[in-house]
MMTF fields as JSON, N, C-alpha, C and O atoms, coordinates in Angstrom:
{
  "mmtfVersion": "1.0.0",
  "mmtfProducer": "UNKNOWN",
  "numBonds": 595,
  "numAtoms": 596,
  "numGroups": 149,
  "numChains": 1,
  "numModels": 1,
  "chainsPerModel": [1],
  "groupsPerChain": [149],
  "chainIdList": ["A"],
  "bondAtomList": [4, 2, 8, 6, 12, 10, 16, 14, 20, 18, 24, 22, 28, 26, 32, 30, 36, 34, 40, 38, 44, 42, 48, 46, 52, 50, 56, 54, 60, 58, 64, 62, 68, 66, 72, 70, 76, 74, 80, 78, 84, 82, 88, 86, 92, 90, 96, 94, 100, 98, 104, 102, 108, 106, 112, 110, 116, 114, 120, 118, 124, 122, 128, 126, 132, 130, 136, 134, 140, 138, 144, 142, 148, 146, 152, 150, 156, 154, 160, 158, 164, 162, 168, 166, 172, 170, 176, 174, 180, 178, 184, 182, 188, 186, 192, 190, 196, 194, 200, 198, 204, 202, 208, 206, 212, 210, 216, 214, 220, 218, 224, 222, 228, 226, 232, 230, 236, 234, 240, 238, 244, 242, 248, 246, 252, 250, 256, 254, 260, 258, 264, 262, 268, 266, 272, 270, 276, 274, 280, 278, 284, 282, 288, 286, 292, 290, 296, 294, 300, 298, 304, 302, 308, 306, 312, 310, 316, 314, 320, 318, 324, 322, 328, 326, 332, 330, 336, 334, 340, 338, 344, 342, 348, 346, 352, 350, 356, 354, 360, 358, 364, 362, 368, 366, 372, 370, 376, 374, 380, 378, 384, 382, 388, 386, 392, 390, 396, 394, 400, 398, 404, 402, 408, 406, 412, 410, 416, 414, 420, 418, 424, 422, 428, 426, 432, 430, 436, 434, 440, 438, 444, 442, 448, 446, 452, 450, 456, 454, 460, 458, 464, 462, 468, 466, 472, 470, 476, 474, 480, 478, 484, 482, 488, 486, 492, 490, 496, 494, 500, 498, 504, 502, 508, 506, 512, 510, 516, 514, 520, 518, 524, 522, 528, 526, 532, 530, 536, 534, 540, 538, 544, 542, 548, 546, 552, 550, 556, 554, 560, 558, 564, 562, 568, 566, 572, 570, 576, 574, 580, 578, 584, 582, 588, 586, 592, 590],
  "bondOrderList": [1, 1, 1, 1, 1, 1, 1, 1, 1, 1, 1, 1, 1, 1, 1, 1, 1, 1, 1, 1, 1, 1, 1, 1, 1, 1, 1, 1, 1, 1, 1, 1, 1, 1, 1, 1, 1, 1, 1, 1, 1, 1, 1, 1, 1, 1, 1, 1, 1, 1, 1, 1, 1, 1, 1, 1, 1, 1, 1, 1, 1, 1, 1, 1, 1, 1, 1, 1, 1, 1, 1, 1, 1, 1, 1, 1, 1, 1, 1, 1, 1, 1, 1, 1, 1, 1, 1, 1, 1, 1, 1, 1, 1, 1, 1, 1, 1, 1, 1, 1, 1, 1, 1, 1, 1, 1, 1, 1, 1, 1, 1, 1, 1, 1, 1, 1, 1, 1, 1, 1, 1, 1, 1, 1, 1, 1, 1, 1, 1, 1, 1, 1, 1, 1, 1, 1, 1, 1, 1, 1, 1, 1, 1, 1, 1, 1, 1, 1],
  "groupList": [{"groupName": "UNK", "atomNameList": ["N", "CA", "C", "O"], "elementList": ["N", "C", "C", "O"], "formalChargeList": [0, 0, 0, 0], "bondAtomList": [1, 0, 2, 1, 3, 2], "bondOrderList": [1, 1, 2], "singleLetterCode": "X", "chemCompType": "L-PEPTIDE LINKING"}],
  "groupTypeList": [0, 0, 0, 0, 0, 0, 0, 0, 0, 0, 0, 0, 0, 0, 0, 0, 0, 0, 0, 0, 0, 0, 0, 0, 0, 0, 0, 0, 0, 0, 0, 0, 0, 0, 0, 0, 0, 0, 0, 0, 0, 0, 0, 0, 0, 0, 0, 0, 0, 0, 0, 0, 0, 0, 0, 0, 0, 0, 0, 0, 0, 0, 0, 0, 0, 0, 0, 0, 0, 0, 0, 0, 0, 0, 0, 0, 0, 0, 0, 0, 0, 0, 0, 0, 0, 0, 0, 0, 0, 0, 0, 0, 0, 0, 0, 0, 0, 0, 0, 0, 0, 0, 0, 0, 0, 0, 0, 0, 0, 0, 0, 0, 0, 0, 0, 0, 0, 0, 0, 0, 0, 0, 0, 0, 0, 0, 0, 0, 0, 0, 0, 0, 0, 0, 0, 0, 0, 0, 0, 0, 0, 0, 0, 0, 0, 0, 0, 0, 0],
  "groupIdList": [1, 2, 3, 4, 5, 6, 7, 8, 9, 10, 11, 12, 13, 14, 15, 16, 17, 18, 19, 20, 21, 22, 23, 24, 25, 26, 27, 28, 29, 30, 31, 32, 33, 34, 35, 36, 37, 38, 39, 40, 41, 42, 43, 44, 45, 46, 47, 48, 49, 50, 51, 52, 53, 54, 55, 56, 57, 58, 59, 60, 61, 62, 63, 64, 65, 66, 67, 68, 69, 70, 71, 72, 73, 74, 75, 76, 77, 78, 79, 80, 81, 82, 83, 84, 85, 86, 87, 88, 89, 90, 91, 92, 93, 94, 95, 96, 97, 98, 99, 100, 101, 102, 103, 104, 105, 106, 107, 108, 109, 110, 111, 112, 113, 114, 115, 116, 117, 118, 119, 120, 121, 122, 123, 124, 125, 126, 127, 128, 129, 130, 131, 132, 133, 134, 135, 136, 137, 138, 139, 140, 141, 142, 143, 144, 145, 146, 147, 148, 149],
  "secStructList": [7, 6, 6, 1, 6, 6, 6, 6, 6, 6, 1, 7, 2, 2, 2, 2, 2, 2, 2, 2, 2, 2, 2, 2, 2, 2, 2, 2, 2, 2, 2, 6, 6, 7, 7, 7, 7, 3, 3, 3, 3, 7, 7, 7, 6, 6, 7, 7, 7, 7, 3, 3, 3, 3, 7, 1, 1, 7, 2, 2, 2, 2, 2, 2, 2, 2, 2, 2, 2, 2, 6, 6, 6, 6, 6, 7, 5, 4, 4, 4, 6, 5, 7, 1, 7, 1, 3, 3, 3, 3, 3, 3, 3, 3, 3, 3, 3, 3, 6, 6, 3, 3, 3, 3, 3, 3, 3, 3, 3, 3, 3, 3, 6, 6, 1, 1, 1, 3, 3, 3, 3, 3, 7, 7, 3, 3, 1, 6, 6, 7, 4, 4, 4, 7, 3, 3, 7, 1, 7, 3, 3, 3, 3, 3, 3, 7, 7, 7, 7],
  "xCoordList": [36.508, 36.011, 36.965, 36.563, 38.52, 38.927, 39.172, 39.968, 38.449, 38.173, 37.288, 37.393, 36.427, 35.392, 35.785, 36.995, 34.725, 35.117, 35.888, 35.428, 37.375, 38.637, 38.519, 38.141, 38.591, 38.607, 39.441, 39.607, 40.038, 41.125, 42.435, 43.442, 42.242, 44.372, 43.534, 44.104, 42.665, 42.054, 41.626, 42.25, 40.868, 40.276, 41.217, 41.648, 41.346, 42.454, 42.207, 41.545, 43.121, 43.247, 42.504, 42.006, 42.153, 41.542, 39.859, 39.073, 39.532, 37.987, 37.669, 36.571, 38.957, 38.509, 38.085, 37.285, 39.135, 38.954, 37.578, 36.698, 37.351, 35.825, 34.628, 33.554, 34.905, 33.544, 33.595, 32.568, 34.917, 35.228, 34.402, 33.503, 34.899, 34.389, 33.067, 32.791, 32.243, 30.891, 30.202, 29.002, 31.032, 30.418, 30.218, 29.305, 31.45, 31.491, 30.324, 29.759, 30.303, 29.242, 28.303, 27.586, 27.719, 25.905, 26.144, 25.211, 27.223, 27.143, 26.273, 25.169, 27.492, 27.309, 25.876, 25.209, 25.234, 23.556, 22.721, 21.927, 22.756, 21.845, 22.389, 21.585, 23.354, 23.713, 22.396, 21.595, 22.369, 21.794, 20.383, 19.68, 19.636, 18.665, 17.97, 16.815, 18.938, 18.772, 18.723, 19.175, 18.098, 17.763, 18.49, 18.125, 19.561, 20.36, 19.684, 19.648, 18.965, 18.147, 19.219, 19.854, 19.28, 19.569, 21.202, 21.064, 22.305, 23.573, 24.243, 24.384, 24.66, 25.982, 26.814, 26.592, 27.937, 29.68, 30.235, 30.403, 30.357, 30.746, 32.721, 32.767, 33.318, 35.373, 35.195, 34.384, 36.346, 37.156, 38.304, 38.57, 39.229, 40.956, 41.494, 42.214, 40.932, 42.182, 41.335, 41.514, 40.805, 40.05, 38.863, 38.553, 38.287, 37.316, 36.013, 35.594, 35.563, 34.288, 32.864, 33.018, 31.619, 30.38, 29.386, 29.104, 29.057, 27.998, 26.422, 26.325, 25.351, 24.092, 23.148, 23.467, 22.271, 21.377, 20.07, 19.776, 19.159, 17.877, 17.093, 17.116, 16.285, 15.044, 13.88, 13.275, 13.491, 11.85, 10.98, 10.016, 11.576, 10.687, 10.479, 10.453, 10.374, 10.201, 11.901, 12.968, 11.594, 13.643, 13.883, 14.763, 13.183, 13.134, 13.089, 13.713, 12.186, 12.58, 14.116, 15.048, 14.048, 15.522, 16.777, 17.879, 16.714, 17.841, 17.914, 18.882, 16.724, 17.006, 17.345, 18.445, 16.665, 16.972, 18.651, 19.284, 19.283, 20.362, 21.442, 22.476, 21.35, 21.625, 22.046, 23.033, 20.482, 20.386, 21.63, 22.298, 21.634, 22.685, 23.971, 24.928, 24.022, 25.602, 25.958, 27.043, 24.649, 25.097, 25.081, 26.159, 24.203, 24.196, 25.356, 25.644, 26.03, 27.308, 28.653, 29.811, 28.25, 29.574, 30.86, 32.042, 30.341, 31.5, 31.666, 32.266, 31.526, 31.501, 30.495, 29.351, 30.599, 29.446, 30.377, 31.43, 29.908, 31.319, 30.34, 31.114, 29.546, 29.343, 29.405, 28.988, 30.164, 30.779, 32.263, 32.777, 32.776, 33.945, 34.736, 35.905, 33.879, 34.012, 34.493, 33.836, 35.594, 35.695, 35.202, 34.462, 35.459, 34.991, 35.187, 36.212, 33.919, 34.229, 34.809, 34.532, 35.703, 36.454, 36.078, 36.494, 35.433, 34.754, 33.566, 33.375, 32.721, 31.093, 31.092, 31.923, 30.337, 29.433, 28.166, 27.76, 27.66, 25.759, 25.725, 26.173, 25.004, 24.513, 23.385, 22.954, 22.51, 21.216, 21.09, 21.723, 20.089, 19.934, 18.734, 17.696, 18.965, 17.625, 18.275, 19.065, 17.958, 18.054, 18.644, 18.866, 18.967, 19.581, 19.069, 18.451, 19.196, 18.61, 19.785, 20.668, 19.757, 21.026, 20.34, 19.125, 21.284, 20.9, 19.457, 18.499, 19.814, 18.833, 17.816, 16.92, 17.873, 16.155, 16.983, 18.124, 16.02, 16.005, 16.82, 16.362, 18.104, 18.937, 19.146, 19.445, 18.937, 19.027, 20.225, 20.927, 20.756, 21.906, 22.239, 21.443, 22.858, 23.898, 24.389, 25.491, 23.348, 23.891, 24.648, 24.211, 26.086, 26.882, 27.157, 27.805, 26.719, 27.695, 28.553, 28.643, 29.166, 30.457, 31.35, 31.344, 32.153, 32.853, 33.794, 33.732, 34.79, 35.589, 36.327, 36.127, 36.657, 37.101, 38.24, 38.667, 38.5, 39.804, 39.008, 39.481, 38.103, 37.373, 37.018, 36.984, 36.646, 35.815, 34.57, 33.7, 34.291, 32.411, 32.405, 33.306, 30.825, 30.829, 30.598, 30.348, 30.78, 31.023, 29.516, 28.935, 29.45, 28.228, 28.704, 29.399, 28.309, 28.681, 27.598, 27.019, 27.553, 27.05, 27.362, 28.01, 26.937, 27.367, 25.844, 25.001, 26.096, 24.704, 24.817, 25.997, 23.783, 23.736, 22.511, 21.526, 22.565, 21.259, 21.26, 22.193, 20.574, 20.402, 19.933, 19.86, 19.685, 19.871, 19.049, 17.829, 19.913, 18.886, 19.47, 18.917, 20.25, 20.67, 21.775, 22.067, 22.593, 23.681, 24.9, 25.805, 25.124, 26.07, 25.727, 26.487, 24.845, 24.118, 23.968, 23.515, 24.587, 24.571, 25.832, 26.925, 25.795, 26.501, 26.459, 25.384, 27.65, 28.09, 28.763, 29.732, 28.656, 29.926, 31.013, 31.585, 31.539, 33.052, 31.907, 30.985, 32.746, 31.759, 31.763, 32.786, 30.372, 30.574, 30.551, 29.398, 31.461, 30.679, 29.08, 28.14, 28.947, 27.803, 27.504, 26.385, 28.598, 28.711, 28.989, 29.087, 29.057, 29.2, 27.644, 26.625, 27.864, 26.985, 27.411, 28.499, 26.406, 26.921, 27.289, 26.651, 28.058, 28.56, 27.802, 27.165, 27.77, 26.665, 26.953, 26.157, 28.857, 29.326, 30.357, 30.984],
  "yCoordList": [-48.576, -47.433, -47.089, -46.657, -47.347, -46.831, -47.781, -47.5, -48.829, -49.905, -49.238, -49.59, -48.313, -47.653, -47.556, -47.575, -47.424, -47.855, -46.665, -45.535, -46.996, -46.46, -45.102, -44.224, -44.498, -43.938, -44.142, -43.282, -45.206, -45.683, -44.807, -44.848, -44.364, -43.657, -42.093, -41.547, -41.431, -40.151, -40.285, -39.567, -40.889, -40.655, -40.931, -41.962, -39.319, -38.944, -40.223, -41.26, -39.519, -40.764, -39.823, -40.607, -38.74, -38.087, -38.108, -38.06, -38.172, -39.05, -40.417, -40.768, -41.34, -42.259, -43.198, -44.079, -42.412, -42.119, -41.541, -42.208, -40.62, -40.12, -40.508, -40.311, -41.382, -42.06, -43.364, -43.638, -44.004, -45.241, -45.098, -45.876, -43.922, -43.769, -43.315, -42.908, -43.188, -42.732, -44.267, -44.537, -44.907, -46.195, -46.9, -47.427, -46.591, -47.552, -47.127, -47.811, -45.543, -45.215, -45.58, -46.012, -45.646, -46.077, -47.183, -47.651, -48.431, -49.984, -50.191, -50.684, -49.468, -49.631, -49.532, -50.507, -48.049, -47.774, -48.606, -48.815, -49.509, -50.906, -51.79, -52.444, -51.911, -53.294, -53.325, -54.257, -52.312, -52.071, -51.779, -51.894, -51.413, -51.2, -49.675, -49.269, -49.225, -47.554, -47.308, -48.07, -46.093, -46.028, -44.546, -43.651, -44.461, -43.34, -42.28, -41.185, -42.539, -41.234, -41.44, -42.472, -40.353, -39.804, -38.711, -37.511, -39.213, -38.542, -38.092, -38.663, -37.028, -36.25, -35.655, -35.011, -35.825, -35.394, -34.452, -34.598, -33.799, -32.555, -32.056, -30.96, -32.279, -32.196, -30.34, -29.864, -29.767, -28.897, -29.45, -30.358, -28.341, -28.273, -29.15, -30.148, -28.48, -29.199, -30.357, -30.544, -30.831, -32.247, -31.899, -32.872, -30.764, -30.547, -30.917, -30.57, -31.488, -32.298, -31.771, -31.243, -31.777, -31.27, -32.511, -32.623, -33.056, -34.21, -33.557, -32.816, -33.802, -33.392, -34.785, -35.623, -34.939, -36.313, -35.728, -34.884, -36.146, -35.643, -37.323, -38.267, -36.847, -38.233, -37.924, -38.644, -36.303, -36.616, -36.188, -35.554, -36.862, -37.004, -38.501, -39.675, -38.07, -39.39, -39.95, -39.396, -41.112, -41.22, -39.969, -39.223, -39.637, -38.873, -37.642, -36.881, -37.148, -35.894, -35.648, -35.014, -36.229, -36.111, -36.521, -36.177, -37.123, -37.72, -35.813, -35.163, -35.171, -33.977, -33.07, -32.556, -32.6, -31.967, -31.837, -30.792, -33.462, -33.535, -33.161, -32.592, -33.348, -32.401, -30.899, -30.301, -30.408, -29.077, -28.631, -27.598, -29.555, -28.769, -28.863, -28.164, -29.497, -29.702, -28.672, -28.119, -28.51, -27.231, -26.094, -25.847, -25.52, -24.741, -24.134, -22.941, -25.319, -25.404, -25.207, -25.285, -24.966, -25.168, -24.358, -24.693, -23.329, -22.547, -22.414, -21.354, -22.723, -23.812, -23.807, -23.995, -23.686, -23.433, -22.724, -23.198, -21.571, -20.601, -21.124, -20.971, -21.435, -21.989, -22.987, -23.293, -23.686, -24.818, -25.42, -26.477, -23.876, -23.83, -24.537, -24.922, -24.608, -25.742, -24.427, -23.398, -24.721, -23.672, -24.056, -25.039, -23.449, -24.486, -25.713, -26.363, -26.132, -27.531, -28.143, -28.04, -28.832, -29.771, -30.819, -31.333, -31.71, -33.067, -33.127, -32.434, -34.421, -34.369, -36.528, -37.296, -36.727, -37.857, -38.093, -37.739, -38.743, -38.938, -40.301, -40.952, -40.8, -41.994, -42.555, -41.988, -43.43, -43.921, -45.057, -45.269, -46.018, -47.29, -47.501, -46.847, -48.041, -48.798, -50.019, -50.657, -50.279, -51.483, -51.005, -49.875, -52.76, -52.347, -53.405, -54.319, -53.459, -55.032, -55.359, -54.627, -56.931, -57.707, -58.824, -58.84, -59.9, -61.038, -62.017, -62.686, -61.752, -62.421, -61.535, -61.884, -60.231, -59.407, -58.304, -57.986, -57.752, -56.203, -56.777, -57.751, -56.112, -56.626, -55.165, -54.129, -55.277, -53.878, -53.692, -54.682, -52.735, -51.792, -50.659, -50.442, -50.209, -48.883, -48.029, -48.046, -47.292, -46.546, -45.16, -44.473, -44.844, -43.892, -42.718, -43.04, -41.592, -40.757, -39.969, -39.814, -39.586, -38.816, -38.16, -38.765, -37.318, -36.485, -35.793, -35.757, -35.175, -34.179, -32.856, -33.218, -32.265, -31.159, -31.413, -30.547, -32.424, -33.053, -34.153, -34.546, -34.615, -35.702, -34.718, -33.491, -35.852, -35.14, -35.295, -34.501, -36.384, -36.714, -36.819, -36.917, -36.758, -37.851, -39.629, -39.913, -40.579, -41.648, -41.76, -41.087, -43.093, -44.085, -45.252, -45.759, -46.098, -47.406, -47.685, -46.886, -49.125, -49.542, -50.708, -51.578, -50.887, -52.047, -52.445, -51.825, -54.134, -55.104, -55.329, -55.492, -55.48, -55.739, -56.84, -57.033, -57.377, -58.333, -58.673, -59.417, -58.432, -59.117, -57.408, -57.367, -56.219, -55.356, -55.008, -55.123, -54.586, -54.631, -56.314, -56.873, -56.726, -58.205, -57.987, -58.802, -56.846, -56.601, -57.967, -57.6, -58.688, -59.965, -60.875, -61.624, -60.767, -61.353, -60.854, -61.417, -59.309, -58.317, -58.521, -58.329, -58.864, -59.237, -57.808, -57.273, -57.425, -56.693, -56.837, -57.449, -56.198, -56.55, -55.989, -55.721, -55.709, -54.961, -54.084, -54.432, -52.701, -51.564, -52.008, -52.352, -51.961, -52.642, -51.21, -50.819, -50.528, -49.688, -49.122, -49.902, -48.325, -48.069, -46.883, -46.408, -46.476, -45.736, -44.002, -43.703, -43.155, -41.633, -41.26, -41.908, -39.581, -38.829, -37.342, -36.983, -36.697, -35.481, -34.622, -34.653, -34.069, -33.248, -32.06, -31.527, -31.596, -30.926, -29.947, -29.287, -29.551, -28.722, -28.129, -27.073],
  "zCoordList": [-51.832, -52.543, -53.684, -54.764, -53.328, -54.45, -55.746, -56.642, -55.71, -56.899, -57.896, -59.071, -57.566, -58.2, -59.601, -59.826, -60.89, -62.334, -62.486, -62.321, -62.886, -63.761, -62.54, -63.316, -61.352, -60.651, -59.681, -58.816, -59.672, -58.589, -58.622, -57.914, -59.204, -59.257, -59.525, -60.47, -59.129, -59.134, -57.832, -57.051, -57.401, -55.986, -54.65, -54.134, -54.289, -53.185, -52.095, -52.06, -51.263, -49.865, -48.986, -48.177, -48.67, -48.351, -48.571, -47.625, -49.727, -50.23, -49.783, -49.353, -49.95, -49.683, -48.225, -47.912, -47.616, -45.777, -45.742, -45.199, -46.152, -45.588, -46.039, -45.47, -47.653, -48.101, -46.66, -46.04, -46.349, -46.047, -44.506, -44.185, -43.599, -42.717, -42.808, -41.68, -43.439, -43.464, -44.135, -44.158, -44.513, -44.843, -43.161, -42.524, -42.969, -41.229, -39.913, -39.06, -40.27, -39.482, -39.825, -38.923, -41.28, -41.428, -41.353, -40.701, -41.754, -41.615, -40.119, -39.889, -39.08, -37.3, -37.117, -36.77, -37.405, -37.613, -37.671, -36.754, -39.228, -39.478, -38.531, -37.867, -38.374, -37.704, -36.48, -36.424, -35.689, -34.377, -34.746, -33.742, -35.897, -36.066, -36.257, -36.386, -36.218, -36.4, -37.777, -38.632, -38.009, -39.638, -39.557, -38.794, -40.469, -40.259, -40.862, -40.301, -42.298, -42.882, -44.035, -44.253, -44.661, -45.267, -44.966, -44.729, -45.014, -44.399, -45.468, -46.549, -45.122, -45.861, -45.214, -44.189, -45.791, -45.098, -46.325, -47.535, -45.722, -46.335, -46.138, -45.579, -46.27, -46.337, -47.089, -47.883, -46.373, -47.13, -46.682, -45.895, -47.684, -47.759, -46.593, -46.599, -45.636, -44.384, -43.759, -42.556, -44.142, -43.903, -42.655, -41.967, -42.377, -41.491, -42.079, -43.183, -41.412, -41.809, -41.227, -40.126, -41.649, -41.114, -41.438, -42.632, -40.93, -41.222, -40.904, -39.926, -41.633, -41.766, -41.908, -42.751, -41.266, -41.403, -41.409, -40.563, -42.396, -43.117, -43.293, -44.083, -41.706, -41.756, -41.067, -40.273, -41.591, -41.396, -41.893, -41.465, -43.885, -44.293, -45.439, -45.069, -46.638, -47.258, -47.36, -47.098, -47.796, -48.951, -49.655, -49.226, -50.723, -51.839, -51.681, -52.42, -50.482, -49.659, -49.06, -49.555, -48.075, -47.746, -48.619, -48.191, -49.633, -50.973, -51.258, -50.865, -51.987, -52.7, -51.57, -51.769, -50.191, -49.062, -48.942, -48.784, -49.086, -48.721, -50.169, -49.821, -51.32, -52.631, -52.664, -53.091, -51.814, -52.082, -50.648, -50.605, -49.799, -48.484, -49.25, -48.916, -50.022, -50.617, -51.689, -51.868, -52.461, -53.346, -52.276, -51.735, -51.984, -50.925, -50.021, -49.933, -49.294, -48.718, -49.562, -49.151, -50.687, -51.386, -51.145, -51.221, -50.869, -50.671, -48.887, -48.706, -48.252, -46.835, -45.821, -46.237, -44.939, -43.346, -42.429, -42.0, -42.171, -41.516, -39.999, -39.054, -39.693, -38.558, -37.908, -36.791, -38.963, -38.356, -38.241, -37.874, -38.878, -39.304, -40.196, -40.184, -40.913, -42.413, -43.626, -43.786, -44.276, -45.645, -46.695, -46.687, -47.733, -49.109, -49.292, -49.083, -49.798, -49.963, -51.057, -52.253, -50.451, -51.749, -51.67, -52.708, -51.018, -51.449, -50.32, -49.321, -50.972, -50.315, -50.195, -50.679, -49.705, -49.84, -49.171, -48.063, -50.062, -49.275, -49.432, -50.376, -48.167, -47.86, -47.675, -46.671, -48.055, -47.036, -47.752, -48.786, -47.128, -47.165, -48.451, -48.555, -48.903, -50.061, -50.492, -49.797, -51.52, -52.578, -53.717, -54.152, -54.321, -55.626, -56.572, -56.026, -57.815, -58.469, -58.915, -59.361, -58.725, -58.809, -59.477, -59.677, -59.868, -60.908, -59.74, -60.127, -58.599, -57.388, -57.043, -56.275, -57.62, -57.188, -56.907, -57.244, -56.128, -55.413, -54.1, -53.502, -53.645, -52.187, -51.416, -52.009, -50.017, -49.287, -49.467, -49.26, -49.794, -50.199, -49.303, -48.39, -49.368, -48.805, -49.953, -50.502, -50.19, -51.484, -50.932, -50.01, -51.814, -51.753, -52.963, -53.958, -52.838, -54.153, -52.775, -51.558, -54.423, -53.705, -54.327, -55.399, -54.435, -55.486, -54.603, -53.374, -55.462, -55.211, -56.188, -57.348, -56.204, -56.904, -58.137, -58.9, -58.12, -58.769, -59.439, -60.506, -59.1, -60.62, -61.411, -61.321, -62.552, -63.901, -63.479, -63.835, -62.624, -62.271, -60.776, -59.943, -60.687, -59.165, -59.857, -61.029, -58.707, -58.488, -57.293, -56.442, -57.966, -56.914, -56.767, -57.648, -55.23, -55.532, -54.305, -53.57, -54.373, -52.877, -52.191, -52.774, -50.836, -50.48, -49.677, -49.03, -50.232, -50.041, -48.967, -48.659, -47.771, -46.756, -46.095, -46.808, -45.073, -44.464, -43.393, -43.09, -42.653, -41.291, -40.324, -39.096, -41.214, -40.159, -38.764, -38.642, -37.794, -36.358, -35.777, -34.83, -36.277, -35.813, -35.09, -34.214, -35.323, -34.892, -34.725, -35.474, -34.398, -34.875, -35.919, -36.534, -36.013, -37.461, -38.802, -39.798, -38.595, -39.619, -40.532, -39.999, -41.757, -42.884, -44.249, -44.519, -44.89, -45.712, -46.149, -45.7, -47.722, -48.634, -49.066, -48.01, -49.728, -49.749, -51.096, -51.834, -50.775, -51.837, -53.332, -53.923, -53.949, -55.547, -56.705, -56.888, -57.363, -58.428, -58.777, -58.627, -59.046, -59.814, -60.67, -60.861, -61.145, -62.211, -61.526, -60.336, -62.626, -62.87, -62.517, -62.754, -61.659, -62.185, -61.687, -61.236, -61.87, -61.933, -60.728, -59.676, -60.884, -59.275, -58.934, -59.843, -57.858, -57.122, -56.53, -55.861, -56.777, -56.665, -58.114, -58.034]
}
């Protein structure tokens, strides 16, 4: 994650632990055949974390569902004992087009209080529901966009 374009010496060790581990949890998910939805991890200050998973409805439903919990949350979830948030990431599975077609992907944004942007990247995946047969790649870039807090 922290290869991400010209973002490597900005993106804390703290971001990158929690994009890294939220990569490992949805990887585990496909491997076994589970469809995670739509996930977001939500960090304040002292690294307390709130995870939210949004799957019943479309992609596109739960993609914006899961947006709006992040603006929403911004200033934290006192019921979960989460404070303001200083960094976010969202996850779910689709595709991407590559020089070989459309490849199932693991798409990620993610941000924190200390970039200028959010960051996307993903990682290509195949075999899912194979669980030992399940193959992934090391996270690839995919540009800036805008933060949501």
């Amino acid at each position: 994650m922290s290869k991400a374009e010209g973002a490597a010496s900005t993106v804390s060790l703290e971001l990158d632990e929690m994009v890294c581990d939220l990569i490992g949890e949805m990887l585990d998910n496909l491997a076994v055949g589970e469809d995670p939805g739509v996930v977001v991890c939500l960090e304040d200050a002292s690294s307390q974390r709130v995870m939210m998973a949004f799957s019943d409805d479309g992609e596109e439903q739960c993609l914006e569902a899961a947006r709006q919990y992040v603006t929403q949350s911004a200033r934290g979830v006192e019921a979960e004992g989460l404070g303001p948030v200083q960094r976010y990431a969202i996850a779910y599975a689709g595709c991407v087009q590559t020089e070989e077609g459309y490849l199932d992907a693991l798409l990620v944004s993610f941000y924190e209080k200390t970039l200028p942007a959010g960051y996307s990247a993903y990682v290509l995946f195949e075999g899912a529901g194979s669980e030992d047969g399940f193959m992934w790649s090391d996270p690839e870039p995919a540009g800036e966009e805008p933060a949501l807090i």
